[in-house]
PDB file of C-alpha atoms and ligand atoms in Angstrom:
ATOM      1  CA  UNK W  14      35.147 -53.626 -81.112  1.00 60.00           C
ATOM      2  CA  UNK W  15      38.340 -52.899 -78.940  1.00 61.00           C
ATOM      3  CA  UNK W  16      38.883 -49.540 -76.707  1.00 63.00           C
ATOM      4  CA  UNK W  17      41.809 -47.980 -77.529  1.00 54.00           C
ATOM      5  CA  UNK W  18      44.645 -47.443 -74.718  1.00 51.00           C
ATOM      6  CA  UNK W  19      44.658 -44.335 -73.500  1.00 49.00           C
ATOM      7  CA  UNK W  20      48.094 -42.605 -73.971  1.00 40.00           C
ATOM      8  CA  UNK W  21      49.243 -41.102 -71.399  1.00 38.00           C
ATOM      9  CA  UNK W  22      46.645 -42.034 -68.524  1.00 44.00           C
ATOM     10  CA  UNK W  23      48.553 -42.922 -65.815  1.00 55.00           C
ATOM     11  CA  UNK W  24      47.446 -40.509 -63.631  1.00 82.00           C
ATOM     12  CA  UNK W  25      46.068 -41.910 -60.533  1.00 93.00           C
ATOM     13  CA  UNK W  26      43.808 -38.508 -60.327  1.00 93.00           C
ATOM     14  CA  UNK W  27      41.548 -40.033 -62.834  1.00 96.00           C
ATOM     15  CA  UNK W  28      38.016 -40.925 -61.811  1.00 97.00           C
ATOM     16  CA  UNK W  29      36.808 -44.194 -61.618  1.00 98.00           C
ATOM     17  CA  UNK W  30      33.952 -45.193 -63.597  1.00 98.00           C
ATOM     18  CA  UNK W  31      30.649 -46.824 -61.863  1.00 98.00           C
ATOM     19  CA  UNK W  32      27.542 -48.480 -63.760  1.00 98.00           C
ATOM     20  CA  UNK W  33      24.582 -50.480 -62.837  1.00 97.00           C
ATOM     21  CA  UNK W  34      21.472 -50.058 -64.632  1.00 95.00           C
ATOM     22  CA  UNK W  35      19.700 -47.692 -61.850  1.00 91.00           C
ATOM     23  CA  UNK W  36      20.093 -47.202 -58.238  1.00 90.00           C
ATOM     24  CA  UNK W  37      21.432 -49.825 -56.995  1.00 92.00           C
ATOM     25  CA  UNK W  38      25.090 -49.265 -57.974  1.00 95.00           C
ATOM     26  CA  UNK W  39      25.302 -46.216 -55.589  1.00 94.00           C
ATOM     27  CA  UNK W  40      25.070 -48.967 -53.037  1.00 94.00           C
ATOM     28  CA  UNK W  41      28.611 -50.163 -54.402  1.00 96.00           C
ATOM     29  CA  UNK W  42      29.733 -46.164 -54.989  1.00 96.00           C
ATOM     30  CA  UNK W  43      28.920 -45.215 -51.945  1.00 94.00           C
ATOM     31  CA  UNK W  44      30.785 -47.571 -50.361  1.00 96.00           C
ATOM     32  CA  UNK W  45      33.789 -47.187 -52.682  1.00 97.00           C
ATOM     33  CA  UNK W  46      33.454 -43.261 -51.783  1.00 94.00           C
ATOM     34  CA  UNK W  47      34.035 -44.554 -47.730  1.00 95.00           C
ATOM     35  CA  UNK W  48      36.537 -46.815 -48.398  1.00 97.00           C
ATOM     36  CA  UNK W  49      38.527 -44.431 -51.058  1.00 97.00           C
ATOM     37  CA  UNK W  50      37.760 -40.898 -49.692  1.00 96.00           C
ATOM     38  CA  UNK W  51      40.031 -39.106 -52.360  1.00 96.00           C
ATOM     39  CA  UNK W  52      38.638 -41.089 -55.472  1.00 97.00           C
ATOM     40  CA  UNK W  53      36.307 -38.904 -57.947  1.00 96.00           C
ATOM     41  CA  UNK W  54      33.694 -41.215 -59.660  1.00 96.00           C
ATOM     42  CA  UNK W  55      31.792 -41.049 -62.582  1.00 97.00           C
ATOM     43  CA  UNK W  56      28.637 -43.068 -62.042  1.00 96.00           C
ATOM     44  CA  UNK W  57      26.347 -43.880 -65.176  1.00 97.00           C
ATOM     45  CA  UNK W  58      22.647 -45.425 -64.413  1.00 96.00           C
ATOM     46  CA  UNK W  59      21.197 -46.490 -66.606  1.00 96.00           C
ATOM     47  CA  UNK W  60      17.478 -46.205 -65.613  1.00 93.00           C
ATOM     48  CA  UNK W  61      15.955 -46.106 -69.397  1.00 94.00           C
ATOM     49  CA  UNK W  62      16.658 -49.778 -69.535  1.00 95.00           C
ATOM     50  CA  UNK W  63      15.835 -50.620 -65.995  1.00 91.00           C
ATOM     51  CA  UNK W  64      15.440 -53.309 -65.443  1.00 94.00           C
ATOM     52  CA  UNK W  65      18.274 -55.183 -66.675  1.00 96.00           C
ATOM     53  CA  UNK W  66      17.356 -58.415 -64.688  1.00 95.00           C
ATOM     54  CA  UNK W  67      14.835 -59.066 -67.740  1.00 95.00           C
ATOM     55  CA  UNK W  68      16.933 -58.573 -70.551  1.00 96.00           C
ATOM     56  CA  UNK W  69      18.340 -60.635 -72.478  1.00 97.00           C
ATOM     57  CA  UNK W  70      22.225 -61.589 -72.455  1.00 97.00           C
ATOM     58  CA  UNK W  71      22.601 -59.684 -75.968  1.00 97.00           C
ATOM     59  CA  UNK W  72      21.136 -56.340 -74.734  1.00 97.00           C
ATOM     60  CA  UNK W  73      22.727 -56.312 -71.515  1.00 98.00           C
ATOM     61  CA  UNK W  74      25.861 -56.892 -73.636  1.00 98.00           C
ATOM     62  CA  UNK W  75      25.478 -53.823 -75.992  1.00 97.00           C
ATOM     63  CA  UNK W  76      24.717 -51.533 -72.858  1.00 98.00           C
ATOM     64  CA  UNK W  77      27.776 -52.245 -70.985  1.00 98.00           C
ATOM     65  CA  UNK W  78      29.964 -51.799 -74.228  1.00 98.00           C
ATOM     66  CA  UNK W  79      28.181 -48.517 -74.755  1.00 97.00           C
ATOM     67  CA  UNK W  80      28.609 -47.572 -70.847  1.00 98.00           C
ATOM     68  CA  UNK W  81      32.168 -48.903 -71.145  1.00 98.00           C
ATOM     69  CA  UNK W  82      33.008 -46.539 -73.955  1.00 97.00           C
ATOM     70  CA  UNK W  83      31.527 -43.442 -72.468  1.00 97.00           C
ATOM     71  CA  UNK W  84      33.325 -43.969 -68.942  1.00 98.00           C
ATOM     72  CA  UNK W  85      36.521 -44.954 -70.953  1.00 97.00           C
ATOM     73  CA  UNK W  86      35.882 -41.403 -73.133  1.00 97.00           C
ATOM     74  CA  UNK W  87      35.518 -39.857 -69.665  1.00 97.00           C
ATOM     75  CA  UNK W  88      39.075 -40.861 -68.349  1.00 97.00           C
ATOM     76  CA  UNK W  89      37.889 -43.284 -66.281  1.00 98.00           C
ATOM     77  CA  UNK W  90      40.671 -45.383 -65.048  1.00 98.00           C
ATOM     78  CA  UNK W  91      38.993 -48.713 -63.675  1.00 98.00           C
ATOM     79  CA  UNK W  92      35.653 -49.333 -64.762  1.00 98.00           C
ATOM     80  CA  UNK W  93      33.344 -51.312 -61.871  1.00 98.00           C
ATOM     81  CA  UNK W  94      30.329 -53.208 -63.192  1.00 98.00           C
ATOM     82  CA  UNK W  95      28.378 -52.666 -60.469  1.00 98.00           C
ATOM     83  CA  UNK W  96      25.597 -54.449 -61.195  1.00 98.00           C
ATOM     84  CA  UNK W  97      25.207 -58.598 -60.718  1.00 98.00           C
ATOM     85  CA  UNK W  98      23.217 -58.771 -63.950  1.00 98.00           C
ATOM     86  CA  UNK W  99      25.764 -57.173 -66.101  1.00 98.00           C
ATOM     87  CA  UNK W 100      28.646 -59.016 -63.884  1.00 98.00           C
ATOM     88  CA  UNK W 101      26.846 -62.045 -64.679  1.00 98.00           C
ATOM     89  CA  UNK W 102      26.477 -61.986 -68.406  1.00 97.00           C
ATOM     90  CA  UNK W 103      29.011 -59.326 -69.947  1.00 98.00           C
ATOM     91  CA  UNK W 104      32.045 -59.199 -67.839  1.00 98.00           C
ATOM     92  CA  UNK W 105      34.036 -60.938 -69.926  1.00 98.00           C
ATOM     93  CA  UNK W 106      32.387 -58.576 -73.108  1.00 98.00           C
ATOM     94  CA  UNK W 107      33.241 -55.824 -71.270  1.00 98.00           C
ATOM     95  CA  UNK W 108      36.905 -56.659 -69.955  1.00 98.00           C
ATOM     96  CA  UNK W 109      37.195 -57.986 -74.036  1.00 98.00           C
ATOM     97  CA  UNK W 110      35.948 -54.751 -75.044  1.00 98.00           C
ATOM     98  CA  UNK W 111      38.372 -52.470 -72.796  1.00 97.00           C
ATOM     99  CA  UNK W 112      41.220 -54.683 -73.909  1.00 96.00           C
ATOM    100  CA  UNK W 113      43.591 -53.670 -70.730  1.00 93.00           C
ATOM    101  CA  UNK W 114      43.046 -50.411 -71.493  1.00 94.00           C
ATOM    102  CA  UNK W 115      42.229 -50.100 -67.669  1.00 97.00           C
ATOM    103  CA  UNK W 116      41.055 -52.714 -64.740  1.00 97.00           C
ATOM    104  CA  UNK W 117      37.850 -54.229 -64.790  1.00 98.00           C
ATOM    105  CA  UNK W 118      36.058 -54.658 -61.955  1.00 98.00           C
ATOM    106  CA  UNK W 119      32.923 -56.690 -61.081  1.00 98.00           C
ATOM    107  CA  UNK W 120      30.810 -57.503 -57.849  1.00 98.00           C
ATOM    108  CA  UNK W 121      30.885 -61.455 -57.988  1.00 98.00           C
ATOM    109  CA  UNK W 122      34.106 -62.393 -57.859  1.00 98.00           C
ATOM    110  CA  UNK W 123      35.108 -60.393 -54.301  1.00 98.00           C
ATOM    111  CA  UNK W 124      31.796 -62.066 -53.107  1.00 98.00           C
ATOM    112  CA  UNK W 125      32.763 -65.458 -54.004  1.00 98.00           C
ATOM    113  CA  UNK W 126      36.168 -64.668 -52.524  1.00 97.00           C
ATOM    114  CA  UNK W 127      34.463 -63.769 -49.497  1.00 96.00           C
ATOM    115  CA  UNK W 128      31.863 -66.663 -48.525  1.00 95.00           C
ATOM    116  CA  UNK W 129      34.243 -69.119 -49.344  1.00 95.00           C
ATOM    117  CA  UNK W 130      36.452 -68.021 -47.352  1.00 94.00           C
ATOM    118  CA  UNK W 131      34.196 -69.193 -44.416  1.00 88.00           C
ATOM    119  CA  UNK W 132      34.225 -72.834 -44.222  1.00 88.00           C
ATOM    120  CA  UNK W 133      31.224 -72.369 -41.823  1.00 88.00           C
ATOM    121  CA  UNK W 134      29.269 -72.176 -44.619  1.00 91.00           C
ATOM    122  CA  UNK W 135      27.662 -75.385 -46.415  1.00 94.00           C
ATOM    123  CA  UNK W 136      24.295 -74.066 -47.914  1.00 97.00           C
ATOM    124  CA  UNK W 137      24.363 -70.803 -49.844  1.00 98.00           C
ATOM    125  CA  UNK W 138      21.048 -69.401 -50.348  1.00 98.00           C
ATOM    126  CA  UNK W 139      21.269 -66.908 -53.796  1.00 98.00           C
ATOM    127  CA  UNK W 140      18.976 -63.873 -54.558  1.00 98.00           C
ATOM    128  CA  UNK W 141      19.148 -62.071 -57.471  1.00 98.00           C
ATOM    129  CA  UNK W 142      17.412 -61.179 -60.929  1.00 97.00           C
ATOM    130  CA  UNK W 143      16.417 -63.356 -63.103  1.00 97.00           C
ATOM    131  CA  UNK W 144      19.110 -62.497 -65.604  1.00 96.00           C
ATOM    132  CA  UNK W 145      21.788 -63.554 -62.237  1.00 98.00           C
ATOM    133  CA  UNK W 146      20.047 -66.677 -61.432  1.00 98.00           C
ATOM    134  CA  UNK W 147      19.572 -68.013 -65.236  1.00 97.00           C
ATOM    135  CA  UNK W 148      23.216 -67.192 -65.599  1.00 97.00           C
ATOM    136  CA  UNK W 149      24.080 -69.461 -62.609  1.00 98.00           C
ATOM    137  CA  UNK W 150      27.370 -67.851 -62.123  1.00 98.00           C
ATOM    138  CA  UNK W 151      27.015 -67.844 -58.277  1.00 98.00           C
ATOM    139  CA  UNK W 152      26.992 -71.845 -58.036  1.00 98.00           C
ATOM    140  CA  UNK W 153      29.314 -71.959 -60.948  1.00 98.00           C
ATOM    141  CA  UNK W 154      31.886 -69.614 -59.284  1.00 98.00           C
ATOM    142  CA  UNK W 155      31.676 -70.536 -55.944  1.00 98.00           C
ATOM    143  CA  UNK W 156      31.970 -74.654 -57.039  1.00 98.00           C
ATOM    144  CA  UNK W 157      35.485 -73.602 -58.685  1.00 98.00           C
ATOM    145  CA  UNK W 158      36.431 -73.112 -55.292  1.00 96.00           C
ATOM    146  CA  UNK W 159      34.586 -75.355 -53.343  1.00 96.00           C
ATOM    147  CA  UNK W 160      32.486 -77.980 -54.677  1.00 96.00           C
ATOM    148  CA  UNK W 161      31.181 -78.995 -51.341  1.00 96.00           C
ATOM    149  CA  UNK W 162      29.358 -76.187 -50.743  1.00 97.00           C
ATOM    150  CA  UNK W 163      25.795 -76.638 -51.609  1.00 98.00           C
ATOM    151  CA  UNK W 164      23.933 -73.682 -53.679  1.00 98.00           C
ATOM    152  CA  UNK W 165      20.361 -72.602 -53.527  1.00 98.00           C
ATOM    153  CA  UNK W 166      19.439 -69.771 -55.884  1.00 98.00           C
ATOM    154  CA  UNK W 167      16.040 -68.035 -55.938  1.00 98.00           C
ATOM    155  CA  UNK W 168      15.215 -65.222 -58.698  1.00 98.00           C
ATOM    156  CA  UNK W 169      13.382 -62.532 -56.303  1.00 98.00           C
ATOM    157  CA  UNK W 170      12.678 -60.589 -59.417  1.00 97.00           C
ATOM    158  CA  UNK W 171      10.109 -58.010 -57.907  1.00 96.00           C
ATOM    159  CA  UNK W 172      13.032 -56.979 -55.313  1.00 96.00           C
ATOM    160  CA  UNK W 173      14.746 -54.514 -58.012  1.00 93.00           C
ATOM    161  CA  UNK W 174      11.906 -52.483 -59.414  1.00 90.00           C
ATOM    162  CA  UNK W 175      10.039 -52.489 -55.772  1.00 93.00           C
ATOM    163  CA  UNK W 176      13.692 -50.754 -54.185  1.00 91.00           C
ATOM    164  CA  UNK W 177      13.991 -48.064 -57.399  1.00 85.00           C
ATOM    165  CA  UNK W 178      10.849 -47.271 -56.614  1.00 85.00           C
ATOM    166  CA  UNK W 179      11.574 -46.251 -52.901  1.00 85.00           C
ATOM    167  CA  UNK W 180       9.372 -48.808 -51.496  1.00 90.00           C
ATOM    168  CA  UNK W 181      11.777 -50.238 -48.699  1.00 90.00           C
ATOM    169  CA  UNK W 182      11.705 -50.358 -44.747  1.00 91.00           C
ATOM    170  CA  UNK W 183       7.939 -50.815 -45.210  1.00 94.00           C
ATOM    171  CA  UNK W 184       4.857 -53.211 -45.077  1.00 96.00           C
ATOM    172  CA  UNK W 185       4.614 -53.391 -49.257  1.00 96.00           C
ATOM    173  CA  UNK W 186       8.570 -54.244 -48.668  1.00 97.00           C
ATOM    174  CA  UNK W 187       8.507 -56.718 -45.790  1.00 97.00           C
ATOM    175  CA  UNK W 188       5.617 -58.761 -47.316  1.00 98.00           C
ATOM    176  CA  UNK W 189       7.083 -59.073 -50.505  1.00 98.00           C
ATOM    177  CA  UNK W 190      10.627 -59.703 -49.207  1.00 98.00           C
ATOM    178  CA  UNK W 191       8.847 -62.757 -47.163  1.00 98.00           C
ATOM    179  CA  UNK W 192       7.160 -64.384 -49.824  1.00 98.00           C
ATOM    180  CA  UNK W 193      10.120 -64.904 -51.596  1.00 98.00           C
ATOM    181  CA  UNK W 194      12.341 -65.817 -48.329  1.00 98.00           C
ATOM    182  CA  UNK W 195       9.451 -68.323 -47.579  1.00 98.00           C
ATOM    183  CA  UNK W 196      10.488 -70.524 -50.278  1.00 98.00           C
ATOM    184  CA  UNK W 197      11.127 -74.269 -49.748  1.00 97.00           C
ATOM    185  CA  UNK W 198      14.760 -73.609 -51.617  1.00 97.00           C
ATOM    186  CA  UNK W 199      15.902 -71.506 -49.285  1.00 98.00           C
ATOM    187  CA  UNK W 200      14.965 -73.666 -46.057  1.00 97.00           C
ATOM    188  CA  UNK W 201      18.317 -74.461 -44.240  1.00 97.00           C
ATOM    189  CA  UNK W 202      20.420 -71.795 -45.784  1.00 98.00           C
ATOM    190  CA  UNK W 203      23.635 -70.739 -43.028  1.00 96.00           C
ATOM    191  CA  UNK W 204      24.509 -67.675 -45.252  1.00 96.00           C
ATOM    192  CA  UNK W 205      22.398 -65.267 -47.972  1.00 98.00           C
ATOM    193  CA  UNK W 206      24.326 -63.396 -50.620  1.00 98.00           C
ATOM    194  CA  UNK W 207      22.218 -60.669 -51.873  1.00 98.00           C
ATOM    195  CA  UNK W 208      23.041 -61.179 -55.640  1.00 98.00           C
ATOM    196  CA  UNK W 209      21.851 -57.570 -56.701  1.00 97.00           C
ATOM    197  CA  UNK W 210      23.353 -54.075 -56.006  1.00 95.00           C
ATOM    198  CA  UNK W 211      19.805 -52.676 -54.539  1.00 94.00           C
ATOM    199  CA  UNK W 212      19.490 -55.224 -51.961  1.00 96.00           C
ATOM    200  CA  UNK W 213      21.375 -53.588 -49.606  1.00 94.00           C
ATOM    201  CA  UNK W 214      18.721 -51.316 -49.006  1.00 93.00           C
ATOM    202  CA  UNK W 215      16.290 -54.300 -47.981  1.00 96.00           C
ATOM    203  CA  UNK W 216      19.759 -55.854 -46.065  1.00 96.00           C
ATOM    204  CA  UNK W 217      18.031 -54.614 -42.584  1.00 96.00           C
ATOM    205  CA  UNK W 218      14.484 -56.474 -43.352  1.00 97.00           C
ATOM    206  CA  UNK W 219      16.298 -59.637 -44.545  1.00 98.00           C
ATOM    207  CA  UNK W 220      18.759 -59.738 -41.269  1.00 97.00           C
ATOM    208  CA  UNK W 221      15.016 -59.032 -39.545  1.00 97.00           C
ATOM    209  CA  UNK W 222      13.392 -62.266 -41.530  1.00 98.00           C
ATOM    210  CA  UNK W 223      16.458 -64.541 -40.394  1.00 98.00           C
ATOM    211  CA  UNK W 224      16.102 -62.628 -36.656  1.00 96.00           C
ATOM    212  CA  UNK W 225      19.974 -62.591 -37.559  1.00 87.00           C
ATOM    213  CA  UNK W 226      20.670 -66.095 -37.184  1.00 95.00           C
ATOM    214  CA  UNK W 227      22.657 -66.686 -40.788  1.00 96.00           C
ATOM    215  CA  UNK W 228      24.886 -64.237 -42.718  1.00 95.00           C
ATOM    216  CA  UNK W 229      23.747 -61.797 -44.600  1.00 97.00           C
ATOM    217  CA  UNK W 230      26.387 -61.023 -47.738  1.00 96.00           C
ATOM    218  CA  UNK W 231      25.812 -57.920 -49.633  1.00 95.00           C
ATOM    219  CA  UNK W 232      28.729 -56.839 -52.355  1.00 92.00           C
ATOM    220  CA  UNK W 233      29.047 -52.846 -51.618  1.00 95.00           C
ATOM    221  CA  UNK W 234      31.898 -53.512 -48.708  1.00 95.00           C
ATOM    222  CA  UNK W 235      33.353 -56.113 -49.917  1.00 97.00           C
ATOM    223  CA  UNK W 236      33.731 -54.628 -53.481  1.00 98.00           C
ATOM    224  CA  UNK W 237      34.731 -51.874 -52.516  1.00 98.00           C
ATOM    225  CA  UNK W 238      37.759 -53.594 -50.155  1.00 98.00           C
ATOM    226  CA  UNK W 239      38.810 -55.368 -53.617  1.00 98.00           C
ATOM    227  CA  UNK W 240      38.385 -52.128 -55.952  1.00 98.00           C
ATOM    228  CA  UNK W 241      40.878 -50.546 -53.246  1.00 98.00           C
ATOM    229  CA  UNK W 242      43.278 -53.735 -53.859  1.00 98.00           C
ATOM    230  CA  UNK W 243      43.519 -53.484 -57.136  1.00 98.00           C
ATOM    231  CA  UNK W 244      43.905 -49.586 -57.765  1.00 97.00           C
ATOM    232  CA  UNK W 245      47.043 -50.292 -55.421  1.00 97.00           C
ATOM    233  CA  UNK W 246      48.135 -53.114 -57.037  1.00 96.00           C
ATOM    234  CA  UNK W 247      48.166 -50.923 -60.049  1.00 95.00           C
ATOM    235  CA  UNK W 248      49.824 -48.024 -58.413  1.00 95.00           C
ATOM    236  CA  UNK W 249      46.212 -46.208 -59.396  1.00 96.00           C
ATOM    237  CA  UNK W 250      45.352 -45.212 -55.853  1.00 97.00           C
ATOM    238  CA  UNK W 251      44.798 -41.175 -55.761  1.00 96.00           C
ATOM    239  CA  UNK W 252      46.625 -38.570 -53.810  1.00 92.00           C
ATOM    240  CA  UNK W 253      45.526 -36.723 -51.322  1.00 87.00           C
ATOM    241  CA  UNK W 254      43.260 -34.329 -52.721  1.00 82.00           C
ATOM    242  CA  UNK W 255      39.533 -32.994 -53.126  1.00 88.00           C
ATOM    243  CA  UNK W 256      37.489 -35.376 -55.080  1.00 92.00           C
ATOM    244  CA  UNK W 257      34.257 -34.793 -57.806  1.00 91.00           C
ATOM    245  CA  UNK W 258      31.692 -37.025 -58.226  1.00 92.00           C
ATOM    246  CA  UNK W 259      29.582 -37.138 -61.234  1.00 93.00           C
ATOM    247  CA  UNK W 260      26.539 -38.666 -61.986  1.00 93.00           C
ATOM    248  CA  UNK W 261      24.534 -39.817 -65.098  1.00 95.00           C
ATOM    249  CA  UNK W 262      21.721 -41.708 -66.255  1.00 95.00           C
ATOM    250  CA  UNK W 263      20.070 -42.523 -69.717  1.00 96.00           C
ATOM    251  CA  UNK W 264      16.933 -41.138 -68.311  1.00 94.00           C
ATOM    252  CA  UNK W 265      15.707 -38.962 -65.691  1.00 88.00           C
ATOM    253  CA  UNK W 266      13.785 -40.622 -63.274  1.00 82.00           C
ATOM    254  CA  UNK W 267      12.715 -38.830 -59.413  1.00 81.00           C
ATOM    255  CA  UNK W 268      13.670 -41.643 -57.488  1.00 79.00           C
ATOM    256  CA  UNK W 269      17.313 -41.811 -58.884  1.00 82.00           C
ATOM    257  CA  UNK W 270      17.771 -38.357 -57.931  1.00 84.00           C
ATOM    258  CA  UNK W 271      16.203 -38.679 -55.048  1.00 83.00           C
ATOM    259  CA  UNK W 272      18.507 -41.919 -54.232  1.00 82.00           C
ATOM    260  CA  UNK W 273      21.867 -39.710 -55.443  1.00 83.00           C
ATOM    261  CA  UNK W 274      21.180 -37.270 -52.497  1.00 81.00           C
ATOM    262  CA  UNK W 275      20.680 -39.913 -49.651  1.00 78.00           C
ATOM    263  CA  UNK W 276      23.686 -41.384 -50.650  1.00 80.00           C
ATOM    264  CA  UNK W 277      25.852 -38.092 -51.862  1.00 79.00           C
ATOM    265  CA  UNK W 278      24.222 -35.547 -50.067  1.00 71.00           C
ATOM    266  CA  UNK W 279      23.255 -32.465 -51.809  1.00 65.00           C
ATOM    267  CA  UNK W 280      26.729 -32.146 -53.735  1.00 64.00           C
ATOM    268  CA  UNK W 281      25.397 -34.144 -56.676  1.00 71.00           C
ATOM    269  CA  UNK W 282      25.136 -32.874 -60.361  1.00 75.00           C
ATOM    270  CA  UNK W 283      23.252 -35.457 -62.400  1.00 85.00           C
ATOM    271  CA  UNK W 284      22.901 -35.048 -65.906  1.00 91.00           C
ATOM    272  CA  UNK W 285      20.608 -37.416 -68.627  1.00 93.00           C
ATOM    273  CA  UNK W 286      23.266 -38.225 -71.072  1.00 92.00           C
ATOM    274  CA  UNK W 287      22.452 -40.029 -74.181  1.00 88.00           C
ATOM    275  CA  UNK W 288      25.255 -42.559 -75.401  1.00 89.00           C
ATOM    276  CA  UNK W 289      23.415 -44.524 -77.908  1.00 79.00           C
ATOM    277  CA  UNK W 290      23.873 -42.938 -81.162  1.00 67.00           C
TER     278      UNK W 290
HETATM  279  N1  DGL Z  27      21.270 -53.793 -59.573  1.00 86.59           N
HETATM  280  C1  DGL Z  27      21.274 -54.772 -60.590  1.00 86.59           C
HETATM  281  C2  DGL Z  27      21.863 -56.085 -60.223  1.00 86.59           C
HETATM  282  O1  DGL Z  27      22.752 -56.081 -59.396  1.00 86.59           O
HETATM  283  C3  DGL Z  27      20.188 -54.778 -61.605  1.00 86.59           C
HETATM  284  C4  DGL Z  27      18.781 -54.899 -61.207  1.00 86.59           C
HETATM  285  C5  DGL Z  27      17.935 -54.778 -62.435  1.00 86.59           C
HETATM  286  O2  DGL Z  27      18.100 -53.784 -63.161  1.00 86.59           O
HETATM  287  O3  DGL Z  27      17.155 -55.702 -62.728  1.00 86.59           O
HETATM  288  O4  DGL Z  27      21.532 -57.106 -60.742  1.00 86.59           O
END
């Protein structure tokens, strides 16, 4: 299956398209939204298969075609996977499936960019779901460019549904977050890239676990820097103008709506939508 080009799509007034499979995607649009004040987004969450960090590779793959399609139907005109999980296992399903139509976007690759870009760094620590950590893109990536650097990856698995649940900047949080950080793979880490669009909630408690003595990498900034990049590079930057943000998910949960207004304020409409017939 192959989206079809979009005829005459140039316009650079065209939304772009956002998914992750709850939450913590708005991490990534709401960045996005700072860097790119007069981009409209369409963000799809897709909270009634949350988690995706469980899945396996084939599901994950026949949600992002199915998210794909209904941003592409949308006029979206860059589609950002913002989601490690889904970056990690259907990129190149997705980027197959759009077939140029427009850019694809997804959070690893600007992160990999950007720690290796360091050459202070020699041990990586990497958290993420399972689904990230099996896929051992992070080490696989980051050795392409560097084979040097030394990897550790952790799957912190609880992390996801404990943040979509709104239990962050807490004592449930801060124990849990530990327990994982405790772990003998971590020990001697000089960086941390948070391999999961929700961990930038937790980013404070983790800077407050390594009493900010290594870096802490998260992807919203830095992919939103490289989603800026490439609408310019593709002369898809918008004009000057008022944008709208829209938001959907497969399934209405409290804590995603609650989670659209911290980040959007009250100018949010969110609608269930379902694109699986
Ligand atoms: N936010 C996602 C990620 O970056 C997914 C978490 C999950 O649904 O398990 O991996």
């Amino acid at each position: 299956m192959t989206a079809k080009k979009k005829s005459g799509g140039s316009s650079a007034n065209r939304p772009i398209g956002i998914f992750d499979s709850g939450i913590g995607g708005l991490t990534v649009a709401n960045a996005i939204q700072k860097v790119l004040p007069n981009e409209s987004l369409v963000y799809f969450g897709d909270t009634a298969h949350l988690p995706y960090g469980d899945k396996s590779p084939d599901s994950i793959k026949y949600y992002a075609i199915r998210i794909s399609q209904f941003l592409l139907k949308e006029n979206c005109k860059m589609i950002v996977i913002a989601c490690n999980t889904a970056s990690s296992v259907a990129y190149e399903t997705v980027k197959d499936f759009v077939g140029g139509a427009v850019p694809v976007v997804n959070v690893i690759d600007p992160v990999v960019d950007y720690v290796t870009s360091n050459k202070n760094h020699h041990k990586i620590g990497v958290i993420g779901t399972k689904g990230t950590i099996k896929s051992d893109i992070y080490a696989k990536k980051i050795h392409l460019k560097d084979k040097k650097i030394e990897v550790a990856s952790l799957a912190t698995p609880l992390l996801a549904p404990m943040i979509e649940e709104g239990f962050f900047d807490n004592k449930i949080s801060r124990t849990v977050i530990a327990s994982y950080l405790d772990s003998r793979k971590l020990a001697k880490i000089d960086s941390l890239i948070l391999a999961c669009t929700h961990y930038p909630l937790i980013k404070k408690e983790v800077e407050e676990y390594y009493k900010k003595e290594i870096d802490i990498v998260d992807s919203a900034g830095v992919v939103a820097d490289s989603v800026k990049e490439v609408l310019k590079k593709e002369k898809l930057l918008a004009p000057k103008n008022k944008p709208t943000h829209h938001f959907y998910v497969s399934d209405f949960t409290k804590s995603f709506e609650e989670s659209t207004k911290f980040f959007f304020k009250n100018k949010i409409s969110l609608e269930k939508k379902e694109i699986w017939l």
